[in-house]
Coordinates of C-alpha atoms in Angstrom, one line a residue:
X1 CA -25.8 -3.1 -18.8
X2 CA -27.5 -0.4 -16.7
X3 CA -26.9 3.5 -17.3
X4 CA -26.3 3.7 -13.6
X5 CA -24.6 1.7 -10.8
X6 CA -24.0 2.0 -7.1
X7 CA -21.0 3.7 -6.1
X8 CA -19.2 5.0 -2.9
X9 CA -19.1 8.9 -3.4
X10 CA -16.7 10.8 -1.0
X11 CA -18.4 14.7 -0.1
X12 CA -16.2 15.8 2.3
X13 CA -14.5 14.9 5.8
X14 CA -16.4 11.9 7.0
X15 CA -18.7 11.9 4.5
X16 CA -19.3 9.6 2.6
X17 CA -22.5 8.1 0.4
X18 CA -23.1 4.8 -1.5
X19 CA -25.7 6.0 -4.2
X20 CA -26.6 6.0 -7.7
X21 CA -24.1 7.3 -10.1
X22 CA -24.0 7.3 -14.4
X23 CA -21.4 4.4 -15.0
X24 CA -18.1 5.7 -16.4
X25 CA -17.9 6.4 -20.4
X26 CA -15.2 5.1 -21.8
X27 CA -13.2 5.9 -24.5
X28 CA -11.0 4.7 -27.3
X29 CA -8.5 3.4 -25.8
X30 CA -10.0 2.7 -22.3
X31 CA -11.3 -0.5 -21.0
X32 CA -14.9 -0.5 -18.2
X33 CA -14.2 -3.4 -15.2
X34 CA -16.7 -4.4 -13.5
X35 CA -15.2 -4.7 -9.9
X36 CA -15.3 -8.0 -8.2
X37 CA -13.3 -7.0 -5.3
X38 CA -12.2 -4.1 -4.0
X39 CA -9.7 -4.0 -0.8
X40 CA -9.4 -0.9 2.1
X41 CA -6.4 0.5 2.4
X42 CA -4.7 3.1 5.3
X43 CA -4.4 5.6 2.9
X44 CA -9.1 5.3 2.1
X45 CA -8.8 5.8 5.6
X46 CA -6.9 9.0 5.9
X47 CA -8.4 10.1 2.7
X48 CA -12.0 9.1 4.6
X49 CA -10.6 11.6 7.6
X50 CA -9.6 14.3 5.8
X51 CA -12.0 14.4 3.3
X52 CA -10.0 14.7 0.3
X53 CA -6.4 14.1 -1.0
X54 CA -4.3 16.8 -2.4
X55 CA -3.1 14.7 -5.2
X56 CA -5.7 12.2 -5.7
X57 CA -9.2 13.1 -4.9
X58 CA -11.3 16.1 -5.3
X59 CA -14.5 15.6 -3.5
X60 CA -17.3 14.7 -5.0
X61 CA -15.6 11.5 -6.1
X62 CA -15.5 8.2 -6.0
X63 CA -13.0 6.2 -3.9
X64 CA -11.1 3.1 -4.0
X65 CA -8.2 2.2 -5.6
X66 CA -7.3 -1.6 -4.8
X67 CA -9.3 -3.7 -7.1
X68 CA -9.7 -6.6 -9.5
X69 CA -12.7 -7.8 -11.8
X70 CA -13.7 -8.2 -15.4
X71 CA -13.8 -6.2 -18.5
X72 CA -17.5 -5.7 -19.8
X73 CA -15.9 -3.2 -22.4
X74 CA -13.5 -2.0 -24.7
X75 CA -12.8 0.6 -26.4
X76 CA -12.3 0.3 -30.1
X77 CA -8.2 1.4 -29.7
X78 CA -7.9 -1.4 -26.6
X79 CA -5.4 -4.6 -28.6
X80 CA -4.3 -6.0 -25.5
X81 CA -7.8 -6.9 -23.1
X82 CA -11.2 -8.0 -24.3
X83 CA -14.8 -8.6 -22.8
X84 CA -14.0 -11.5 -20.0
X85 CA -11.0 -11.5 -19.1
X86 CA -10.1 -11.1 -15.9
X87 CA -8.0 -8.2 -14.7
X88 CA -5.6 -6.4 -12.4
X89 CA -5.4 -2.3 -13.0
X90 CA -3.0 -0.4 -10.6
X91 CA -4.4 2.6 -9.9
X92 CA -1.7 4.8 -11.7
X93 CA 0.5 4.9 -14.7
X94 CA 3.5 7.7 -15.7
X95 CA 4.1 9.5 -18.1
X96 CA 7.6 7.8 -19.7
X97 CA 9.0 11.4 -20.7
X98 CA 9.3 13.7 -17.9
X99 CA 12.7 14.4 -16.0
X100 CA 12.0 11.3 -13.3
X101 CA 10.7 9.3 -15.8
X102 CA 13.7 9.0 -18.0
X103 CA 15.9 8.6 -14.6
X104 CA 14.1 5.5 -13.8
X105 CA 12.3 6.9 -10.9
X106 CA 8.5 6.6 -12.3
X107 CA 7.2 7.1 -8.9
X108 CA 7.7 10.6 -9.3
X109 CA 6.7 11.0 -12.3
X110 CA 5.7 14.8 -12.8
X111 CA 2.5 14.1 -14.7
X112 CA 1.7 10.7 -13.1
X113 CA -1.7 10.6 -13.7
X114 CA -3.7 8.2 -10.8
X115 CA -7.2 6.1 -10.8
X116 CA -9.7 6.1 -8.4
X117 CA -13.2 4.8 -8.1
X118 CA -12.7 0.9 -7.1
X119 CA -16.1 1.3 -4.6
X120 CA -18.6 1.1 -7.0
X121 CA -20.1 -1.8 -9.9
X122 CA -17.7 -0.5 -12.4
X123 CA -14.5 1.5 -12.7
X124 CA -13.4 3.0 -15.9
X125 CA -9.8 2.3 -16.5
X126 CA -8.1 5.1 -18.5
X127 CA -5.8 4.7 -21.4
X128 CA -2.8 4.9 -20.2
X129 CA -2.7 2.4 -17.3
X130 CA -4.4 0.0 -19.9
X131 CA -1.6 -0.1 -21.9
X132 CA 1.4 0.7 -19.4
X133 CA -0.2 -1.4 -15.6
X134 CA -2.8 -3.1 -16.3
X135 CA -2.2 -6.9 -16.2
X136 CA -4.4 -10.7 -16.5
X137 CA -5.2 -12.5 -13.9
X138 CA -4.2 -16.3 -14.1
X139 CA -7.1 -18.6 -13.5
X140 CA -5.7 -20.1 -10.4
X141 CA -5.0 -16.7 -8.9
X142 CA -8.2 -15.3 -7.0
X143 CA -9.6 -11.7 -7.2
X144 CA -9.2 -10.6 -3.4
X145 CA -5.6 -11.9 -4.0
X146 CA -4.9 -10.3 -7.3
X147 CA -6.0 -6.8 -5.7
X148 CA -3.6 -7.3 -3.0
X149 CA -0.7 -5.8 -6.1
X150 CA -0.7 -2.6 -5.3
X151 CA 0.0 -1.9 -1.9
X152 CA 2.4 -5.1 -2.2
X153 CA 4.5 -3.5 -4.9
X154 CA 5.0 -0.3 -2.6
X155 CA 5.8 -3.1 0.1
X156 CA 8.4 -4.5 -2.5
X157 CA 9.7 -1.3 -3.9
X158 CA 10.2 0.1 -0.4
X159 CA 12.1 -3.0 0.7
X160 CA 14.5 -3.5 -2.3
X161 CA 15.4 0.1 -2.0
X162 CA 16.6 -0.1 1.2
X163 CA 19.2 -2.9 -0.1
X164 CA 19.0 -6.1 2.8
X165 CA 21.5 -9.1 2.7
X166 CA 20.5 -12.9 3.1
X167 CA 20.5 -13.0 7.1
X168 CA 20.2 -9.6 7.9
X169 CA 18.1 -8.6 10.8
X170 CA 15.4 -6.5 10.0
X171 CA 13.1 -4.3 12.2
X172 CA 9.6 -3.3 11.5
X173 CA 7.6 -0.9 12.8
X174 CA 4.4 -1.0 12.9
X175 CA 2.0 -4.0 11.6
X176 CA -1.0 -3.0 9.9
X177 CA -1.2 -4.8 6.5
X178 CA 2.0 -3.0 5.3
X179 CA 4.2 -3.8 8.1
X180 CA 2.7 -7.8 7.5
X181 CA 3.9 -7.5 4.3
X182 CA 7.2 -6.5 5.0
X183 CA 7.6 -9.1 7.4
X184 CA 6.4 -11.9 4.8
X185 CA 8.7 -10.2 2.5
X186 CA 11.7 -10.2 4.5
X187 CA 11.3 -13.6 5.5
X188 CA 11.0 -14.8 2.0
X189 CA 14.5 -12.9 1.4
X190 CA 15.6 -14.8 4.5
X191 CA 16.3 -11.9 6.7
X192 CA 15.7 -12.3 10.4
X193 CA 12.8 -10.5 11.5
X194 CA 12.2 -8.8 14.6
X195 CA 8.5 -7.1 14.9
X196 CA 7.3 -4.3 16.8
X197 CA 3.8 -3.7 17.2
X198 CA 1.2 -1.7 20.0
X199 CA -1.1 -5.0 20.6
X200 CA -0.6 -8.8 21.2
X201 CA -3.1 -9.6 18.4
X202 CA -0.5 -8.2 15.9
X203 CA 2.0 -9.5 17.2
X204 CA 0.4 -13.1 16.9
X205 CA -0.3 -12.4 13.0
X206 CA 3.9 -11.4 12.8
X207 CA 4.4 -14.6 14.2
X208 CA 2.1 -16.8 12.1
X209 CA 4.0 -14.8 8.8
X210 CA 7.4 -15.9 10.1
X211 CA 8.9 -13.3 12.7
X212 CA 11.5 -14.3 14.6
X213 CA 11.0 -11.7 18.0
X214 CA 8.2 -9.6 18.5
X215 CA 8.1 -6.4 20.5
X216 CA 5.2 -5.2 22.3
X217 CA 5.9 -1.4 22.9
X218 CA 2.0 0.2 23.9
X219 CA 1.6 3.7 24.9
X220 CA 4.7 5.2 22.9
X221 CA 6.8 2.9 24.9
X222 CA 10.3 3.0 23.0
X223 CA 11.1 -0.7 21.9
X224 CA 14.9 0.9 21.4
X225 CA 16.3 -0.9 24.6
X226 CA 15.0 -4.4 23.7
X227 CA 16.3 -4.4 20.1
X228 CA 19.3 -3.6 21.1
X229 CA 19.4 -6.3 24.3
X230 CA 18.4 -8.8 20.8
X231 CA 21.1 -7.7 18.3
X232 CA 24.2 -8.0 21.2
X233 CA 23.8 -3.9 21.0
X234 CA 24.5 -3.9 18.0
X235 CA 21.0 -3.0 16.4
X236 CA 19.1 -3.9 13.2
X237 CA 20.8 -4.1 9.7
X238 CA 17.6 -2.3 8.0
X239 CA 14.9 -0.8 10.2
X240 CA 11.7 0.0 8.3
X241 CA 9.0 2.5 9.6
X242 CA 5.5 1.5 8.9
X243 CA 3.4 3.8 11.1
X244 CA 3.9 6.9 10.0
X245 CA 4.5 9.1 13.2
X246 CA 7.4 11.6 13.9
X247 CA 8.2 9.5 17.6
X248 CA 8.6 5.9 15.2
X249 CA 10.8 8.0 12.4
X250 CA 12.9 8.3 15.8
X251 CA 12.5 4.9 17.0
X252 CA 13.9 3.9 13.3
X253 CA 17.4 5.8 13.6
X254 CA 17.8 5.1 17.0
X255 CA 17.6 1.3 16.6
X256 CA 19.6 0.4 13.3
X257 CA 23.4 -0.4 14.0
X258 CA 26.0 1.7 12.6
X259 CA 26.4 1.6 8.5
X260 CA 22.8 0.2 8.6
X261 CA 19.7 1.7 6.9
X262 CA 16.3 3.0 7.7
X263 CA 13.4 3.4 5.3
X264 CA 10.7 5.7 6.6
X265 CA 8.1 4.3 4.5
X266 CA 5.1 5.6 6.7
X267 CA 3.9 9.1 5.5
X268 CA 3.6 11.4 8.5
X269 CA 0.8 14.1 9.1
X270 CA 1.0 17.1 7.3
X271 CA 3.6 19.6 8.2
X272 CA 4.7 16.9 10.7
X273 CA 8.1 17.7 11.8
X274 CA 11.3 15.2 12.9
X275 CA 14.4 16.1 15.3
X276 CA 17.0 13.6 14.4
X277 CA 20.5 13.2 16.3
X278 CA 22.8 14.6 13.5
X279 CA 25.8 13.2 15.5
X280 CA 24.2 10.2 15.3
X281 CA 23.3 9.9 11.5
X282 CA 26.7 11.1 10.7
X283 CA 29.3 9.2 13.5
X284 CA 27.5 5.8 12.7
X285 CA 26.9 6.4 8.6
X286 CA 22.9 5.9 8.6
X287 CA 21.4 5.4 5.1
X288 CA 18.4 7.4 5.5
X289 CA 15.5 6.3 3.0
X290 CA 11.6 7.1 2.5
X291 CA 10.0 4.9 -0.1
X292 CA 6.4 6.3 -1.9
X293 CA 4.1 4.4 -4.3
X294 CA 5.2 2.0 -6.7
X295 CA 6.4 2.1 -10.9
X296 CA 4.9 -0.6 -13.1
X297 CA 8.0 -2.5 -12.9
X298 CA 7.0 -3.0 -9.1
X299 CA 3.2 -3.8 -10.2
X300 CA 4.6 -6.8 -12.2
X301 CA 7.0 -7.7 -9.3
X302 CA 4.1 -8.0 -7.0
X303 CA 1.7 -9.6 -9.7
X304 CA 4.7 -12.7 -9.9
X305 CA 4.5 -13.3 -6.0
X306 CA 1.1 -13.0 -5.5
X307 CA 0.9 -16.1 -8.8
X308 CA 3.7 -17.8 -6.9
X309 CA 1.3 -17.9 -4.2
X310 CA 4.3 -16.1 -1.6
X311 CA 1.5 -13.7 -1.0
X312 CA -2.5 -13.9 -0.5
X313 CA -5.3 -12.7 1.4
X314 CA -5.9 -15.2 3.5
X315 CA -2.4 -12.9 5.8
X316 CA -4.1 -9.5 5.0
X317 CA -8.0 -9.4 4.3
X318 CA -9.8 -11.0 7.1
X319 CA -13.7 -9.0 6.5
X320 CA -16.0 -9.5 3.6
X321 CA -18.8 -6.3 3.5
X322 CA -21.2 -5.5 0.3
X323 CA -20.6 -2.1 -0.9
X324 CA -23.9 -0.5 1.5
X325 CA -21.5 -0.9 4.3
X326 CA -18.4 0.9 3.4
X327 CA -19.7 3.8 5.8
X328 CA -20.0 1.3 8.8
X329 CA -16.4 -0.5 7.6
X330 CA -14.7 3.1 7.0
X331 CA -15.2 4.4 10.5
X332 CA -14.5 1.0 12.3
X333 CA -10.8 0.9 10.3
X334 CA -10.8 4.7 11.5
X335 CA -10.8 3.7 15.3
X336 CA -9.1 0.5 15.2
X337 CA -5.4 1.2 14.3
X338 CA -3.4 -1.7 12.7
X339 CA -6.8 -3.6 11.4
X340 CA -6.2 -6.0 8.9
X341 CA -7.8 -5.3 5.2
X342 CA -11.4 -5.5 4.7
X343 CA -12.8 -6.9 1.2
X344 CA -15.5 -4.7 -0.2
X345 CA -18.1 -6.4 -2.8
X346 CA -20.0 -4.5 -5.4

């Protein structure tokens, strides 16, 4: 193996640089994958925008964190992986000890340490998430599906927390690859599914995953009226927010029916603020939720429905690009809103 490889390094807003780097040294207890694929995600984006992220990248760095591939080495502490087999790593693991941790709620785990660096030949994965979310790939599983775990174990997460029946009606806002998944997901629980997206093109792919009414609501057009013209007036059972704007958080409570529950599960701007109808919330009982990242639990609930084949790429990745033209793919996901995943190969 080379001393270097070629890796995605993020300087600063907008910039960003596929160039040599020293692979990662690993230690002990830490394994070295060499990527196979590696899948964009919203969150690259914003990270791509702003130039850094206040709790998981420090520029320089490399990026990334969606990935699946091989192990090319081990440390001499590592029991459970050796050289070829083929792996999933989510790209964070907690702690087990802190005050969350202990109250099941991982995600918040006040030392939870994250991984990044999926753009590149190899990624080093660290200790911890070796031993606490790092998982095999079955043979008859591929790599751009296996990568697909860890934004479907948010997906999963989000929508067991916010509790749905058999035959609920659910709403989804927003369908980027998130909102997709939640609408295969909620199909899969047999909820009814009604989707609400800005273009047609969406729309079609909410369709093709099993919604049962789709809503076209361009422009900040409020798609309010025409749920509630679908559910007798009633509203949704569960309403989930997958955009991540203050005016859909409102679209949320304003169409779920009375005792029903909304999950704002799209993270808003900074210092982004929301004006909520308390007379509202409180008259008609609204569960208000927001659902962030994912525990290992989750990983492994994903990791089962992505081997059941319930989920693959073939709904959510629909670009293949060699590493050279992250750049190129980065600002093209920047101005086209809603894009499905693209598959970057080292």
């Amino acid at each position: 193996m080379n001393n270097h490889m070629m890796a995605a390094v993020l300087y600063g807003k907008e910039h960003l640089q596929v160039e040599p780097v020293a692979v990662p040294r690993i230690e002990s207890r830490d394994i070295l994958v060499r990527v196979k694929v590696a899948l964009t995600c919203g969150t690259d984006v914003k990270v791509f925008r702003r130039g850094y992220h206040a709790r998981m990248i420090v520029p320089p760095a490399v990026f990334g964190h969606e990935l699946a591939g091989d192990v090319v080495a081990a440390g001499a502490g590592v029991t459970r992986f050796s050289v070829g087999q083929r792996v999933v790593a989510a790209n964070s693991a907690p702690c087990e000890d802190c005050y969350f941790c202990r109250r099941g709620l991982q995600n918040l785990c006040e030392d939870l340490l994250f991984n990044n660096g999926a753009y590149a030949e190899y990624i080093r994965i660290p200790a911890r998430i070796v031993e606490q979310n790092t998982y095999l790939i079955p043979k008859h599983v591929g790599y751009h599906d296996a990568a697909l775990v860890e934004p479907l174990a948010c997906v999963v997460r989000g929508f067991e927390e916010s509790a749905p029946r058999e035959g609920d009606t659910i709403g989804i806002i927003g369908l980027g690859p998130i909102g997709l998944m939640f609408v295969k997901l909620a199909k899969l629980y047999n909820c009814r599914v009604v989707a609400v997206g800005r273009r047609k093109t969406q729309l079609d792919r909410a369709a093709a995953l099993g919604a049962d009414d789709l809503i076209e609501a361009p422009n900040g057009m409020s798609p309010v009226q025409a749920i509630r013209n679908l559910t007798h007036g009633r509203g949704v059972d569960v309403a989930i927010e997958a955009v991540g704007k203050p005016e859909t958080w409102r679209w949320a409570v304003e169409m779920v029916r009375r005792g029903g529950t909304v999950n704002f599960f799209g993270g808003c701007p900074n210092d982004s603020k929301v004006n909520l109808d308390t007379a509202l919330l409180h008259y008609s009982e609204i569960t208000c939720k927001a659902s962030f990242h994912h525990t290992p639990a989750y990983i492994r609930k994903a990791l089962e429905l992505v081997c059941a084949g319930h989920i693959t790429a073939s709904f959510f990745v629909n670009r293949e690009e060699p590493l050279a033209n992250l750049l190129e793919v980065m600002r093209h996901l920047m101005s086209h809103n809603g894009h499905l995943k693209t598959a970057i190969v080292p």
